[in-house]
Coordinates of C-alpha atoms in Angstrom, one line a residue:
Chain A
M1 CA 0.0 0.0 0.0
I2 CA 1.3 3.5 -0.9
I3 CA 0.1 6.5 1.1
P4 CA 0.3 10.0 -0.3
G5 CA 3.8 11.5 0.1
Y6 CA 5.4 8.1 0.3
E7 CA 5.9 7.3 -3.4
Q8 CA 9.2 6.0 -4.6
T9 CA 11.4 8.7 -6.1
A10 CA 14.7 8.5 -7.9
V11 CA 17.4 8.3 -5.3
D12 CA 21.1 8.0 -6.1
P13 CA 22.1 4.4 -5.2
R14 CA 24.9 5.4 -2.9
A15 CA 22.8 8.0 -1.1
A16 CA 20.0 5.4 -0.8
L17 CA 22.4 3.0 0.8
E18 CA 23.7 5.5 3.3
A19 CA 20.2 6.7 4.1
R20 CA 19.2 3.1 4.7
F21 CA 22.0 2.5 7.2
E22 CA 21.0 5.6 9.0
V23 CA 17.3 4.6 9.1
E24 CA 18.2 1.1 10.2
A25 CA 20.4 2.4 13.0
F26 CA 17.5 4.7 14.0
H27 CA 15.0 1.8 14.1
A28 CA 17.4 -0.2 16.2
R29 CA 17.8 2.5 18.8
Y30 CA 14.1 3.5 18.7
C31 CA 12.9 -0.1 19.1
H32 CA 15.5 -0.9 21.8
T33 CA 14.2 2.1 23.8
L34 CA 10.6 1.1 23.5
D35 CA 11.3 -2.6 24.1
T36 CA 13.2 -1.9 27.3
G37 CA 10.2 0.1 28.5
D38 CA 12.0 3.4 28.4
L39 CA 9.2 5.7 27.5
V40 CA 11.0 8.8 28.9
N41 CA 13.7 8.6 26.2
W42 CA 11.3 7.5 23.5
V43 CA 10.1 11.1 23.4
D44 CA 13.5 12.3 22.2
F45 CA 13.2 10.4 18.9
F46 CA 10.6 13.0 17.8
D47 CA 11.0 16.4 16.3
E48 CA 9.1 19.2 18.1
A49 CA 6.7 19.6 15.2
C50 CA 6.1 15.9 14.7
T51 CA 3.0 13.9 13.7
Y52 CA 2.7 10.4 15.1
V53 CA -0.3 8.3 14.1
V54 CA -1.0 4.6 14.6
T55 CA -3.9 3.5 12.4
G56 CA -5.4 0.5 10.6
R57 CA -4.8 -0.2 7.0
E58 CA -8.5 0.1 6.2
N59 CA -8.4 3.8 7.4
A60 CA -5.1 4.5 5.6
E61 CA -6.4 3.1 2.3
A62 CA -9.6 5.0 2.5
G63 CA -7.8 8.3 3.5
L64 CA -9.7 8.3 6.8
P65 CA -7.6 10.4 9.3
V66 CA -8.5 8.7 12.6
G67 CA -5.7 7.3 14.7
L68 CA -5.6 4.7 17.5
I69 CA -2.9 7.0 18.7
Y70 CA -2.9 10.5 17.1
A71 CA -0.3 13.0 18.3
E72 CA 0.5 16.4 16.9
G73 CA 3.7 17.7 18.4
R74 CA 6.2 16.4 20.9
G75 CA 4.0 17.6 23.8
M76 CA 1.4 15.0 23.1
I77 CA 4.1 12.4 22.7
R78 CA 5.4 13.3 26.2
D79 CA 1.9 13.3 27.6
R80 CA 1.3 9.8 26.3
A81 CA 4.6 8.6 27.7
Y82 CA 3.8 10.0 31.1
A83 CA 0.3 8.6 31.1
V84 CA 1.3 5.1 30.1
K85 CA 4.2 5.0 32.5
H86 CA 2.5 6.6 35.5
T87 CA -1.2 6.6 35.4
Q88 CA -2.6 3.9 33.2
M89 CA -4.0 0.6 34.5
Y90 CA -3.0 -2.5 32.4
A91 CA -1.7 -6.0 32.9
P92 CA 2.1 -6.3 32.8
R93 CA 3.6 -7.2 29.4
Y94 CA 6.7 -7.2 27.3
M95 CA 6.8 -5.8 23.8
M96 CA 9.3 -6.6 21.0
H97 CA 9.7 -4.9 17.6
M98 CA 11.2 -6.5 14.6
V99 CA 11.8 -4.1 11.7
S100 CA 12.9 -5.1 8.2
N101 CA 12.7 -4.3 4.5
V102 CA 13.8 -0.7 5.0
L103 CA 13.1 1.0 1.7
V104 CA 14.4 4.6 1.1
L105 CA 11.9 6.6 -0.9
R106 CA 13.6 10.0 -0.8
A107 CA 16.9 11.1 0.5
S108 CA 18.4 14.6 0.7
T109 CA 20.7 16.3 3.1
E110 CA 17.7 17.7 5.0
E111 CA 15.2 14.8 4.9
I112 CA 14.8 11.1 4.5
R113 CA 11.5 9.3 3.7
S114 CA 11.3 5.6 4.0
V115 CA 8.9 2.7 4.5
S116 CA 9.8 -0.3 6.7
N117 CA 7.9 -3.4 7.7
Y118 CA 7.4 -4.1 11.4
L119 CA 6.2 -6.9 13.6
L120 CA 5.1 -6.0 17.1
L121 CA 5.2 -9.0 19.4
Q122 CA 3.4 -9.0 22.7
T123 CA 4.1 -11.3 25.6
L124 CA 1.7 -11.1 28.5
V125 CA 3.4 -12.4 31.6
E126 CA 1.0 -15.3 31.9
G127 CA 0.7 -16.1 28.2
R128 CA 2.5 -17.0 25.1
T129 CA 4.0 -14.5 22.7
T130 CA 1.7 -13.3 20.0
I131 CA 2.0 -11.1 17.0
H132 CA 0.2 -8.0 18.1
Q133 CA 0.6 -6.0 14.9
A134 CA 2.0 -6.6 11.5
G135 CA 2.5 -3.2 9.9
R136 CA 4.5 -0.6 8.2
Y137 CA 6.3 2.5 9.3
Y138 CA 5.9 5.4 6.9
D139 CA 8.6 7.7 8.1
T140 CA 9.8 11.2 7.4
F141 CA 13.0 12.0 9.2
V142 CA 14.8 15.3 9.6
R143 CA 18.3 15.9 10.7
S144 CA 19.2 17.5 13.9
A145 CA 22.7 17.8 15.4
G146 CA 23.9 14.9 13.2
S147 CA 21.1 12.5 14.0
L148 CA 17.7 11.7 12.7
L149 CA 14.4 12.8 14.3
I150 CA 10.9 11.8 13.4
R151 CA 9.0 14.6 11.6
E152 CA 6.2 12.1 10.7
R153 CA 5.7 8.5 11.6
R154 CA 2.6 6.7 10.4
C155 CA 2.3 3.2 11.8
V156 CA -0.2 1.4 9.5
Y157 CA -1.1 -2.0 10.7
D158 CA -2.6 -4.8 8.7
S159 CA -3.8 -6.6 11.8
D160 CA -7.2 -4.9 11.8
L161 CA -8.7 -6.8 14.7
I162 CA -6.7 -5.7 17.7
A163 CA -6.3 -8.2 20.6
N164 CA -8.0 -6.2 23.3
D165 CA -5.9 -3.1 23.3
L166 CA -2.7 -1.3 22.4
V167 CA -1.0 -0.1 25.6
F168 CA 2.5 0.9 24.5
P169 CA 3.4 3.0 21.5
V170 CA 4.5 1.3 18.3
Chain B
M1 CA -16.3 -16.8 14.8
F2 CA -13.5 -14.3 15.3
S3 CA -10.4 -14.7 17.4
T4 CA -7.3 -12.6 17.7
T5 CA -5.0 -14.4 20.0
D6 CA -5.3 -16.6 23.1
T7 CA -4.9 -13.9 25.7
V8 CA -6.5 -16.1 28.3
I9 CA -4.9 -19.4 29.1
H10 CA -7.2 -22.2 29.9
P11 CA -6.0 -22.9 33.4
L12 CA -5.8 -26.5 34.6
G13 CA -8.6 -27.2 37.0
A14 CA -10.7 -24.2 36.0
A15 CA -14.0 -24.3 37.7
T16 CA -16.7 -24.9 35.1
K17 CA -19.9 -23.0 35.6
E18 CA -21.9 -24.9 33.1
R19 CA -24.8 -26.8 34.7
E20 CA -28.1 -28.5 33.8
P21 CA -30.6 -26.1 32.2
A22 CA -32.9 -26.3 35.2
E23 CA -30.1 -25.3 37.5
Y24 CA -29.7 -21.9 36.1
V25 CA -31.5 -20.2 38.9
W26 CA -30.9 -16.6 39.8
P27 CA -29.7 -16.1 43.5
A28 CA -32.4 -15.7 46.0
A29 CA -31.0 -12.3 47.0
G30 CA -32.3 -10.9 43.7
L31 CA -30.6 -8.1 41.8
T32 CA -28.0 -7.3 44.4
E33 CA -26.3 -10.6 43.4
V34 CA -25.2 -11.6 39.9
P35 CA -24.3 -15.3 39.2
D36 CA -21.1 -15.8 37.3
W37 CA -22.7 -18.2 34.8
I38 CA -24.4 -15.4 33.0
Y39 CA -20.9 -14.5 31.8
T40 CA -19.5 -17.9 31.1
S41 CA -22.2 -20.3 30.1
Q42 CA -22.7 -21.4 26.4
V43 CA -26.3 -22.4 27.3
I44 CA -27.0 -18.9 28.5
Y45 CA -25.2 -17.3 25.6
D46 CA -27.2 -19.3 23.1
R47 CA -30.4 -18.2 24.8
E48 CA -29.3 -14.6 24.7
V49 CA -28.7 -14.8 20.9
E50 CA -32.2 -16.3 20.4
R51 CA -34.2 -14.1 22.8
I52 CA -32.2 -10.8 22.8
F53 CA -30.3 -10.3 19.6
H54 CA -32.7 -12.3 17.4
G55 CA -35.6 -11.3 19.6
R56 CA -37.6 -8.1 20.2
T57 CA -34.7 -5.6 20.0
W58 CA -33.5 -2.9 17.6
N59 CA -29.9 -3.6 16.8
Y60 CA -27.5 -0.9 15.5
V61 CA -26.1 -1.9 12.1
A62 CA -24.7 1.2 10.4
L63 CA -24.6 4.9 9.9
E64 CA -26.3 6.3 6.8
A65 CA -23.1 8.4 6.2
E66 CA -21.3 5.1 5.4
I67 CA -23.8 4.4 2.6
P68 CA -24.7 7.8 1.1
K69 CA -25.1 6.7 -2.5
A70 CA -27.3 4.2 -4.3
N71 CA -25.8 0.7 -4.3
D72 CA -23.5 1.4 -1.4
F73 CA -23.3 -1.3 1.2
V74 CA -21.5 -2.2 4.5
R75 CA -21.0 -5.6 6.1
S76 CA -22.5 -5.7 9.6
W77 CA -23.8 -7.9 12.4
I78 CA -27.0 -8.4 14.5
G79 CA -25.7 -10.2 17.5
P80 CA -23.2 -12.7 16.1
T81 CA -25.2 -13.0 12.8
P82 CA -23.6 -11.5 9.7
V83 CA -25.8 -9.1 7.7
V84 CA -25.5 -6.7 4.9
V85 CA -26.8 -3.1 5.0
A86 CA -27.5 -1.9 1.5
R87 CA -28.9 1.2 -0.1
D88 CA -31.1 0.6 -3.1
A89 CA -31.4 2.8 -6.2
D90 CA -34.4 4.6 -4.8
G91 CA -32.5 5.5 -1.6
S92 CA -34.2 3.0 0.7
I93 CA -32.1 1.0 3.1
H94 CA -32.3 -2.8 3.4
V95 CA -30.8 -5.2 5.8
F96 CA -30.5 -8.9 5.0
E97 CA -28.6 -11.9 6.2
N98 CA -25.1 -12.3 4.7
R99 CA -25.9 -16.0 3.9
C100 CA -26.7 -17.3 0.5
A101 CA -30.2 -18.8 0.4
H102 CA -28.8 -21.7 -1.5
R103 CA -26.0 -23.3 0.6
G104 CA -25.4 -20.8 3.3
V105 CA -22.3 -19.1 2.0
E106 CA -21.4 -15.8 3.7
F107 CA -21.1 -14.2 0.3
C108 CA -20.2 -10.6 1.2
R109 CA -16.5 -10.4 2.2
H110 CA -15.8 -6.7 1.9
S111 CA -16.3 -4.3 4.8
R112 CA -17.9 -1.8 2.5
G113 CA -18.3 -1.1 -1.2
N114 CA -20.7 -0.3 -4.0
N115 CA -22.3 -2.7 -6.4
A116 CA -25.7 -3.1 -8.1
E117 CA -26.1 -6.8 -7.1
F118 CA -24.5 -9.3 -4.8
V119 CA -23.3 -12.5 -6.4
C120 CA -22.5 -15.5 -4.3
P121 CA -19.1 -16.7 -5.3
Y122 CA -19.8 -20.4 -5.0
H123 CA -22.6 -21.0 -7.5
Q124 CA -23.3 -17.4 -8.7
W125 CA -26.7 -17.0 -7.3
S126 CA -27.4 -13.2 -7.5
Y127 CA -29.4 -10.9 -5.3
D128 CA -30.5 -7.3 -5.7
M129 CA -29.9 -4.5 -3.2
R130 CA -33.1 -5.5 -1.3
G131 CA -32.0 -9.1 -0.9
N132 CA -34.3 -10.6 -3.6
L133 CA -33.0 -13.5 -5.6
Q134 CA -32.4 -12.4 -9.1
G135 CA -30.6 -15.2 -10.9
V136 CA -29.9 -18.9 -10.6
P137 CA -27.5 -20.2 -13.2
F138 CA -28.8 -23.2 -15.1
R139 CA -32.2 -22.8 -13.3
R140 CA -33.9 -24.6 -16.3
G141 CA -31.0 -27.1 -16.5
M142 CA -29.0 -28.1 -19.6
K143 CA -31.1 -28.3 -22.7
G144 CA -32.1 -31.8 -23.6
E145 CA -30.8 -33.3 -20.3
A146 CA -33.2 -35.0 -17.9
D147 CA -33.2 -34.2 -14.2
S148 CA -31.2 -31.1 -14.8
G149 CA -31.7 -27.7 -13.1
M150 CA -34.2 -26.6 -10.6
P151 CA -37.7 -28.2 -10.3
R152 CA -40.4 -26.5 -12.3
D153 CA -42.1 -25.2 -9.2
F154 CA -39.0 -23.4 -7.9
N155 CA -40.1 -19.9 -7.1
P156 CA -37.2 -17.3 -6.8
A157 CA -39.5 -15.0 -4.9
Q158 CA -39.6 -17.6 -2.0
H159 CA -35.8 -18.0 -2.0
G160 CA -34.5 -14.4 -1.3
L161 CA -32.2 -13.6 1.5
R162 CA -33.7 -13.4 5.0
K163 CA -34.7 -9.7 5.4
M164 CA -34.7 -7.7 8.6
N165 CA -37.0 -5.0 9.8
V166 CA -35.3 -1.6 9.4
A167 CA -35.6 1.7 11.3
T168 CA -33.5 4.8 11.0
R169 CA -33.3 7.9 13.2
H170 CA -31.2 10.9 12.2
G171 CA -28.8 8.9 10.1
V172 CA -28.4 5.9 12.4
V173 CA -29.6 2.6 11.1
F174 CA -31.1 -0.2 13.2
A175 CA -32.5 -3.6 12.3
S176 CA -34.5 -6.3 13.9
F177 CA -35.3 -9.9 13.4
A178 CA -38.7 -9.2 14.7
A179 CA -41.1 -8.0 12.0
D180 CA -43.6 -6.3 14.4
M181 CA -41.2 -4.2 16.5
E182 CA -42.5 -1.1 18.2
P183 CA -41.2 2.2 16.7
L184 CA -37.6 3.0 17.6
E185 CA -38.6 6.0 19.6
A186 CA -40.9 3.9 21.8
Y187 CA -38.2 1.3 22.1
L188 CA -35.6 3.9 23.3
G189 CA -38.0 5.8 25.5
E190 CA -38.2 9.6 25.9
E191 CA -35.1 10.3 27.9
I192 CA -32.7 8.1 25.8
T193 CA -34.2 9.5 22.6
H194 CA -33.6 13.0 23.9
D195 CA -29.8 12.6 24.5
F196 CA -29.5 10.5 21.3
D197 CA -31.1 13.4 19.3
V198 CA -28.8 16.0 21.0
L199 CA -25.9 14.4 19.1
F200 CA -27.6 13.3 15.8
K201 CA -30.6 15.5 15.0
G202 CA -30.0 17.9 12.1
R203 CA -26.4 16.8 11.5
Q204 CA -24.7 15.3 8.6
L205 CA -22.0 13.0 9.8
R206 CA -18.5 12.8 8.4
I207 CA -16.8 9.5 9.0
L208 CA -13.3 9.9 10.5
G209 CA -12.4 6.2 10.6
Y210 CA -12.7 2.8 12.3
Y211 CA -11.2 0.7 15.0
R212 CA -11.9 -2.9 15.6
N213 CA -10.8 -5.0 18.6
E214 CA -11.6 -8.3 20.3
L215 CA -12.3 -7.9 23.9
P216 CA -11.9 -11.2 25.9
G217 CA -15.0 -10.6 28.0
N218 CA -18.7 -11.3 28.0
W219 CA -20.7 -8.7 25.9
K220 CA -22.9 -7.7 28.9
L221 CA -19.8 -6.4 30.7
Y222 CA -19.5 -3.6 28.2
H223 CA -23.1 -2.5 29.1
E224 CA -22.3 -2.8 32.8
N225 CA -19.2 -0.8 32.4
L226 CA -21.1 2.2 31.0
K227 CA -23.9 1.8 33.6
D228 CA -21.3 1.8 36.3
P229 CA -20.4 5.4 37.2
Y230 CA -18.6 4.1 40.3
H231 CA -15.7 2.7 38.3
A232 CA -15.5 5.9 36.2
T233 CA -14.5 7.9 39.1
L234 CA -12.1 5.4 40.5
L235 CA -10.3 3.6 37.6
H236 CA -9.7 6.4 35.1
S237 CA -7.1 9.0 36.0
F238 CA -7.9 11.1 32.9
L239 CA -11.6 11.3 33.8
V240 CA -11.0 12.2 37.4
T241 CA -8.0 14.4 37.3
F242 CA -9.3 16.6 34.5
G243 CA -12.9 16.6 35.8
L244 CA -14.4 14.8 32.8
M245 CA -16.3 12.7 35.2
V246 CA -15.6 12.9 38.9
A247 CA -17.3 12.4 42.2
G248 CA -18.6 15.9 43.2
S249 CA -19.3 17.2 39.7
K250 CA -22.8 17.4 38.2
S251 CA -23.6 14.1 36.8
A252 CA -26.4 11.5 36.3
M253 CA -26.8 7.9 35.5
I254 CA -30.0 7.8 33.5
A255 CA -32.0 4.6 32.9
D256 CA -35.0 4.3 30.6
P257 CA -38.2 2.9 32.1
S258 CA -37.5 -0.6 30.8
G259 CA -34.1 -0.6 32.4
R260 CA -32.2 -1.8 29.4
H261 CA -30.8 1.5 28.0
G262 CA -28.8 4.1 29.8
T263 CA -27.0 7.4 29.6
M264 CA -24.1 8.1 31.8
A265 CA -23.9 11.9 31.8
S266 CA -21.5 14.4 33.3
A267 CA -20.8 18.1 33.2
K268 CA -17.2 19.1 33.3
P269 CA -16.6 21.7 35.9
A270 CA -14.6 24.9 35.0
D271 CA -12.2 24.0 37.8
V272 CA -12.0 20.5 39.0
T273 CA -10.2 21.4 42.2
K274 CA -13.3 23.4 43.2
V275 CA -15.5 20.3 43.2
V276 CA -13.0 17.7 44.6
D277 CA -12.4 18.3 48.3
A278 CA -9.7 16.7 50.3
S279 CA -12.0 13.9 51.6
T280 CA -13.2 13.0 48.1
A281 CA -9.7 13.2 46.7
S282 CA -8.4 10.9 49.4
Q283 CA -10.7 8.1 48.2
M284 CA -9.8 8.3 44.6
R285 CA -6.3 6.9 43.9
A286 CA -6.8 7.9 40.2
Y287 CA -7.0 11.6 41.2
R288 CA -3.5 12.5 40.3
T289 CA -2.3 16.0 41.0
D290 CA 1.0 15.1 39.4
L291 CA -0.6 14.5 36.1
K292 CA -0.1 17.7 34.1
L293 CA -0.5 17.9 30.4
E294 CA 2.2 19.4 28.3
D295 CA -0.4 19.8 25.5
P296 CA -3.8 20.2 27.2
R297 CA -5.6 20.7 23.9
F298 CA -7.0 17.2 23.8
I299 CA -9.1 17.7 26.9
D300 CA -10.5 21.1 25.7
F301 CA -14.2 21.2 25.2
V302 CA -15.7 23.2 22.3
P303 CA -19.4 23.7 23.1
E304 CA -21.5 22.4 20.2
F305 CA -24.6 20.8 21.7
E306 CA -27.8 21.9 23.4
S307 CA -27.2 20.0 26.5
P308 CA -26.2 20.5 30.2
W309 CA -23.8 17.6 29.8
T310 CA -20.3 17.7 28.3
V311 CA -20.1 13.9 28.3
T312 CA -22.9 11.4 27.5
M313 CA -22.2 7.7 27.1
Q314 CA -25.3 5.9 25.9
T315 CA -25.8 2.2 26.1
I316 CA -28.6 1.2 23.7
W317 CA -29.7 -2.3 24.2
P318 CA -28.4 -4.7 23.0
N319 CA -25.5 -3.7 20.8
L320 CA -24.8 0.0 20.6
I321 CA -22.7 2.5 22.5
V322 CA -23.1 6.2 21.5
Q323 CA -20.0 8.1 22.6
R324 CA -20.2 11.9 23.1
E325 CA -17.0 12.5 25.2
L326 CA -16.4 16.2 25.0
N327 CA -15.9 16.6 21.2
T328 CA -14.8 13.1 20.4
L329 CA -17.8 11.3 18.9
G330 CA -18.5 7.8 17.8
V331 CA -20.6 4.7 17.9
R332 CA -19.5 1.2 19.0
Q333 CA -21.2 -1.9 17.8
I334 CA -21.0 -4.9 20.1
V335 CA -20.7 -8.2 18.3
P336 CA -21.0 -11.0 20.8
N337 CA -18.5 -13.7 20.1
G338 CA -19.4 -16.6 22.4
P339 CA -19.7 -16.2 26.2
N340 CA -16.1 -15.2 26.7
S341 CA -15.5 -12.7 24.0
M342 CA -16.9 -9.8 22.0
I343 CA -15.9 -7.8 19.0
M344 CA -16.1 -4.0 19.2
N345 CA -16.6 -2.2 15.9
W346 CA -15.9 1.5 16.4
T347 CA -16.9 4.2 14.0
M348 CA -15.6 7.7 14.8
F349 CA -17.1 10.7 13.2
G350 CA -17.5 14.5 13.1
F351 CA -19.9 16.7 11.2
D352 CA -19.8 17.9 7.6
T353 CA -19.8 21.5 9.0
D354 CA -16.5 21.0 10.9
T355 CA -13.6 23.2 10.1
E356 CA -10.2 21.6 9.5
E357 CA -9.2 22.6 13.0
M358 CA -12.3 21.1 14.5
T359 CA -11.6 17.8 12.8
R360 CA -8.1 17.9 14.1
H361 CA -9.4 18.7 17.6
R362 CA -11.7 15.6 17.4
L363 CA -8.8 13.5 16.2
R364 CA -6.5 14.7 19.0
Q365 CA -9.3 14.1 21.6
G366 CA -9.7 10.6 20.1
N367 CA -6.6 9.7 22.2
L368 CA -9.0 9.4 25.2
M369 CA -11.0 6.6 23.6
G370 CA -10.6 3.5 21.5
P371 CA -8.4 0.4 22.0
A372 CA -5.3 2.7 22.7
G373 CA -7.3 5.4 24.5
F374 CA -6.4 6.6 27.9
L375 CA -9.8 5.6 29.1
G376 CA -10.6 2.9 26.6
L377 CA -7.7 0.6 27.2
E378 CA -8.2 0.7 31.0
D379 CA -11.8 -0.5 30.5
N380 CA -10.7 -3.2 28.2
E381 CA -8.1 -4.4 30.7
A382 CA -10.6 -4.3 33.6
I383 CA -13.2 -6.3 31.6
K384 CA -10.6 -8.9 30.7
F385 CA -9.6 -9.2 34.3
L386 CA -13.2 -9.7 35.3
Q387 CA -13.8 -12.4 32.7
E388 CA -10.7 -14.3 33.8
G389 CA -11.8 -14.0 37.5
V390 CA -15.3 -15.4 36.9
R391 CA -14.0 -18.1 34.5
R392 CA -11.3 -19.4 36.8
S393 CA -12.6 -19.2 40.3
P394 CA -14.9 -21.6 42.0
T395 CA -16.6 -18.7 43.7
D396 CA -19.7 -18.0 41.6
I397 CA -21.4 -14.8 42.7
G398 CA -20.7 -11.1 42.3
I399 CA -22.4 -8.4 44.3
L400 CA -24.2 -5.2 43.2
K401 CA -25.0 -3.5 46.5
L402 CA -23.9 0.1 45.9
G403 CA -26.9 2.4 46.4
G404 CA -28.8 -0.4 48.2
T405 CA -31.6 -2.0 46.1
T406 CA -32.5 1.1 44.2
E407 CA -33.1 0.8 40.4
G408 CA -33.3 3.3 37.6
T409 CA -32.0 6.8 37.2
A410 CA -29.6 8.1 39.9
T411 CA -27.8 11.4 40.4
T412 CA -25.0 10.0 42.4
L413 CA -22.0 8.3 40.8
V414 CA -21.6 5.9 43.7
T415 CA -24.3 3.5 42.7
E416 CA -25.0 0.3 40.8
S417 CA -28.7 1.2 40.3
A418 CA -28.7 1.2 36.5
I419 CA -26.9 -2.2 36.4
R420 CA -29.7 -3.6 38.6
S421 CA -32.3 -2.2 36.2
M422 CA -30.6 -3.8 33.3
Y423 CA -30.6 -7.2 35.0
R424 CA -34.3 -6.9 35.9
H425 CA -35.1 -6.5 32.2
Y426 CA -32.6 -9.2 31.3
R427 CA -34.1 -11.7 33.7
E428 CA -37.6 -11.1 32.3
V429 CA -36.5 -11.7 28.7
M430 CA -34.3 -14.6 29.6
G431 CA -36.7 -16.3 32.0
L432 CA -34.1 -16.4 34.7

């Protein structure tokens, strides 16, 4: 599925390779941070003017804007991190992200756009590990002080029927 | 029917609460006690499908805004039963079983779409947008071959899809297996109709999107949850801390005269600290003075309704929740999925008059609700925990004693009055 703004453009092969390494390194740090339950530092992967939306494929394909999580700006990201960590009631669980097939769609000195597949595994402490979401990250990164920050991350999951709820961010 | 993942392990030695039909007897204490088997028994579940979802009820099936044009359709459910909601060329809306009259194939596989006819993929029987049988391939058989095709007396008019009774109100579509249902307004009652109309009357809806989740709990627990203002003021930090619904604020738990429907209503105070005194605060662990929002926009309220309430959560028996939580609006369809599970189909919407900023406000506020919402996920977790408790433990009674034995509408949040009303109605219908 292709969503507007994430079409493949002509990218110089060497630039694409470099951008891919940067994005893969970003994913590794981002997922490690979430998978270790470090919501405080998760906030720092986002640009101040970011958009972060988690939504089902049906919505994305129909151009419907709703998000399971819908954040405009880093303030809302921080509010979610605080709420999940300190105020929300839910059963204990472990999350693990597997990210692959990083495809660079655009790359310039200012911005990278890419799409990557993700699997989000959930392990409830009393249960077996399940695939909680199979989805794609549609990412727009900007550079800040030599590293990438998320300007836009759209997490579009194929797994339309959610097993009860989504507690932690994707 | 549906299943996501086994979130509940079948424990060794789980206490079965199945019993002989004659042994399903409600506790002598009456409505202040609820037997666990109403949440866990297949026998009871089957009776619920027959007497409630397939009985004398109006079931939510769709919003008209989803099927604005001729030949639009959506796939939907009445109880666990798959149906199709279709708009015919003349604009009329029809609801029929999603089950081919020939061999029972669930023929419609797309959530929504537009077509002039439905064709069963197995043997290509075709139906119009009203569910009438239009075509049967080789109905007359192969020319010159004996015993080929349908019998001469086969009458297509008698082999259409099973059609449901349909009612609409301000763009919301309901259907019933019962052909002689009372009008929807009489079914809802005056008070429930009033708060329903506050949201829908005179509005054109704009669909913002969908969520779907499987909730590993009995379907009645979702009704109970929204007829239980006691939990609202204890479980949800976001409701309490920001005054969306908090003990001390102006609120009501409205029940219709039949007891089956409800509206949980609350008015957000200008300053929550003025209504929550130290004694109230000390009893609410969820009241969190440390919870400060860096971006408070998503709990803003933009007045847009003629109502004293900023929040109304309506439970419309047996399968609809109408959410008006500040400015985040939606309907939830409950699809029962066996005694231990339900599917929730969420449709979020705004109005066609919304500005771009108002739409974004609704989307931001949507973080409160849904399967990842600050309120929504806590309810889902609590319902799951309850189901696991009643499934696994040999104890078999829950209690509903808040507010004594009162039933019906209450103006305190510390009551289970509306749940008792619901179970009075339930027991009558179920013969329990």
